[in-house]
Rosetta silent file (secondary structure, phi, psi, omega in degrees, C-alpha in Angstrom):
SEQUENCE: XXXXXXXXXXXXXXXXXXXXXXXXXXXXXXXXXXXXXXXXXXXXXXXXXXXXXXXXXXXXXXXXXXXX
SCORE:     score description
SCORE:     0.000 S_00000001
   1 L     0.000  135.108 -177.686  -65.822   96.099  -42.728 S_00000001
   2 L   -79.360  163.740  179.331  -69.531   96.646  -42.229 S_00000001
   3 H   -62.846  -41.186 -179.910  -72.258   95.005  -44.275 S_00000001
   4 H   -63.201  -42.165  178.819  -73.319   98.337  -45.753 S_00000001
   5 H   -66.477  -38.177  177.629  -69.774   99.082  -46.874 S_00000001
   6 H   -62.347  -45.280  178.407  -69.439   95.605  -48.363 S_00000001
   7 H   -64.307  -42.985  179.273  -72.645   96.075  -50.369 S_00000001
   8 H   -60.326  -42.999  178.328  -71.557   99.559  -51.424 S_00000001
   9 H   -65.340  -40.840  179.476  -68.204   98.211  -52.670 S_00000001
  10 H   -62.927  -45.274  179.579  -69.902   95.372  -54.543 S_00000001
  11 H   -65.109  -41.079  179.198  -72.325   97.734  -56.289 S_00000001
  12 H   -63.871  -36.429 -179.302  -69.530  100.143  -57.171 S_00000001
  13 H   -73.633  -38.037 -171.822  -67.480   97.306  -58.664 S_00000001
  14 L  -112.984   24.916 -174.652  -70.307   95.670  -60.627 S_00000001
  15 H   -56.724  -48.956 -175.473  -72.505   98.646  -61.485 S_00000001
  16 H   -67.262  -38.475  177.164  -72.488   98.246  -65.277 S_00000001
  17 H   -65.528  -37.993  179.960  -73.162   94.490  -65.126 S_00000001
  18 H   -66.906  -39.403  178.545  -76.042   95.049  -62.700 S_00000001
  19 H   -67.115  -41.817  178.306  -77.605   97.673  -64.966 S_00000001
  20 H   -62.033  -44.032  177.911  -77.223   95.377  -67.986 S_00000001
  21 H   -62.419  -41.216  179.004  -78.859   92.491  -66.097 S_00000001
  22 H   -64.081  -43.969  178.985  -81.712   94.747  -65.007 S_00000001
  23 H   -64.378  -39.427  176.348  -82.312   95.986  -68.556 S_00000001
  24 H   -62.134  -45.306 -179.676  -82.299   92.421  -69.893 S_00000001
  25 H   -62.972  -43.268  178.466  -84.816   91.354  -67.251 S_00000001
  26 H   -63.075  -42.369  179.023  -87.094   94.315  -67.967 S_00000001
  27 H   -64.852  -43.204 -178.717  -86.970   93.651  -71.702 S_00000001
  28 H   -62.931  -48.136 -179.072  -87.657   89.928  -71.241 S_00000001
  29 H   -64.340  -37.857  178.585  -90.634   90.454  -68.935 S_00000001
  30 H   -63.888  -47.670 -179.071  -92.036   93.140  -71.243 S_00000001
  31 H   -63.361  -45.591  180.000  -91.795   90.944  -74.348 S_00000001
  32 H   -64.169  -42.192  179.426  -93.301   87.906  -72.599 S_00000001
  33 H   -63.728  -43.884  178.405  -96.113   89.999  -71.096 S_00000001
  34 H   -64.697  -40.960  178.293  -96.950   91.596  -74.449 S_00000001
  35 H   -60.535  -45.407 -177.675  -96.873   88.216  -76.170 S_00000001
  36 H   -76.823  -18.427  169.763  -99.247   86.670  -73.667 S_00000001
  37 H   -69.103  -34.681 -178.748 -101.565   89.681  -73.862 S_00000001
  38 H   -78.277  -48.680 -173.697 -101.897   88.975  -77.592 S_00000001
  39 H   -88.787  -15.315  179.530 -102.170   85.175  -77.565 S_00000001
  40 L    52.340   52.972 -179.092 -103.960   84.812  -74.206 S_00000001
  41 L   -78.012  174.015 -179.990 -102.059   81.640  -73.345 S_00000001
  42 L   -68.714  154.463 -177.036 -102.396   79.570  -70.168 S_00000001
  43 H   -60.709  -39.517 -178.400 -100.965   80.877  -66.913 S_00000001
  44 H   -64.436  -35.448  179.010  -98.492   77.992  -66.561 S_00000001
  45 H   -69.505  -36.255  176.379  -97.006   78.767  -69.986 S_00000001
  46 H   -59.254  -49.001 -179.628  -96.623   82.433  -69.007 S_00000001
  47 H   -67.241  -34.678  177.689  -94.638   81.488  -65.913 S_00000001
  48 H   -64.852  -40.854  177.530  -92.616   78.955  -67.879 S_00000001
  49 H   -67.026  -37.982  176.165  -91.652   81.642  -70.397 S_00000001
  50 H   -63.978  -42.634  179.433  -90.699   84.011  -67.601 S_00000001
  51 H   -66.415  -31.610  178.305  -88.523   81.307  -66.032 S_00000001
  52 H   -64.444  -17.070  176.634  -86.934   80.635  -69.426 S_00000001
  53 H   -61.764  -29.814  177.997  -85.566   84.166  -69.163 S_00000001
  54 H   -65.871  -46.403  178.534  -82.947   82.878  -66.728 S_00000001
  55 H   -65.335  -41.990  179.769  -81.666   80.396  -69.297 S_00000001
  56 H   -62.471  -38.753  179.495  -81.913   83.029  -72.049 S_00000001
  57 H   -60.686  -52.503 -178.433  -79.921   85.479  -69.934 S_00000001
  58 H   -66.932  -37.417  177.410  -77.016   83.115  -69.369 S_00000001
  59 H   -64.742  -44.060 -179.559  -77.122   81.885  -72.972 S_00000001
  60 H   -63.657  -49.180 -176.699  -77.145   85.375  -74.406 S_00000001
  61 H   -74.066  -25.256  173.563  -74.313   86.705  -72.289 S_00000001
  62 H   -68.528  -39.481  179.285  -72.260   83.525  -72.748 S_00000001
  63 H   -70.078  -34.920  176.109  -72.538   83.942  -76.516 S_00000001
  64 H   -64.336  -43.188  179.332  -71.575   87.615  -76.264 S_00000001
  65 H   -65.133  -39.227  179.496  -68.541   86.667  -74.193 S_00000001
  66 H   -66.996  -34.344 -179.967  -67.594   83.929  -76.665 S_00000001
  67 H   -69.940  -28.192  178.338  -67.875   86.403  -79.553 S_00000001
  68 L   -73.380    0.000    0.000  -65.436   88.756  -77.849 S_00000001
């Protein structure tokens, strides 16, 4: 099986999860960017909040899975 076919199969199998992850990431970056436009915080705090999105992502989807 070629690499392109493998990627195509993976995307076809996980399409909805990939779209959900993308939407979460876009929402997180938008909220953090808007917040830091308002408060004009330090650059390191901005990057720390962006990195916290990884933890927030896994926490949010773990709680959704637990609720199901």
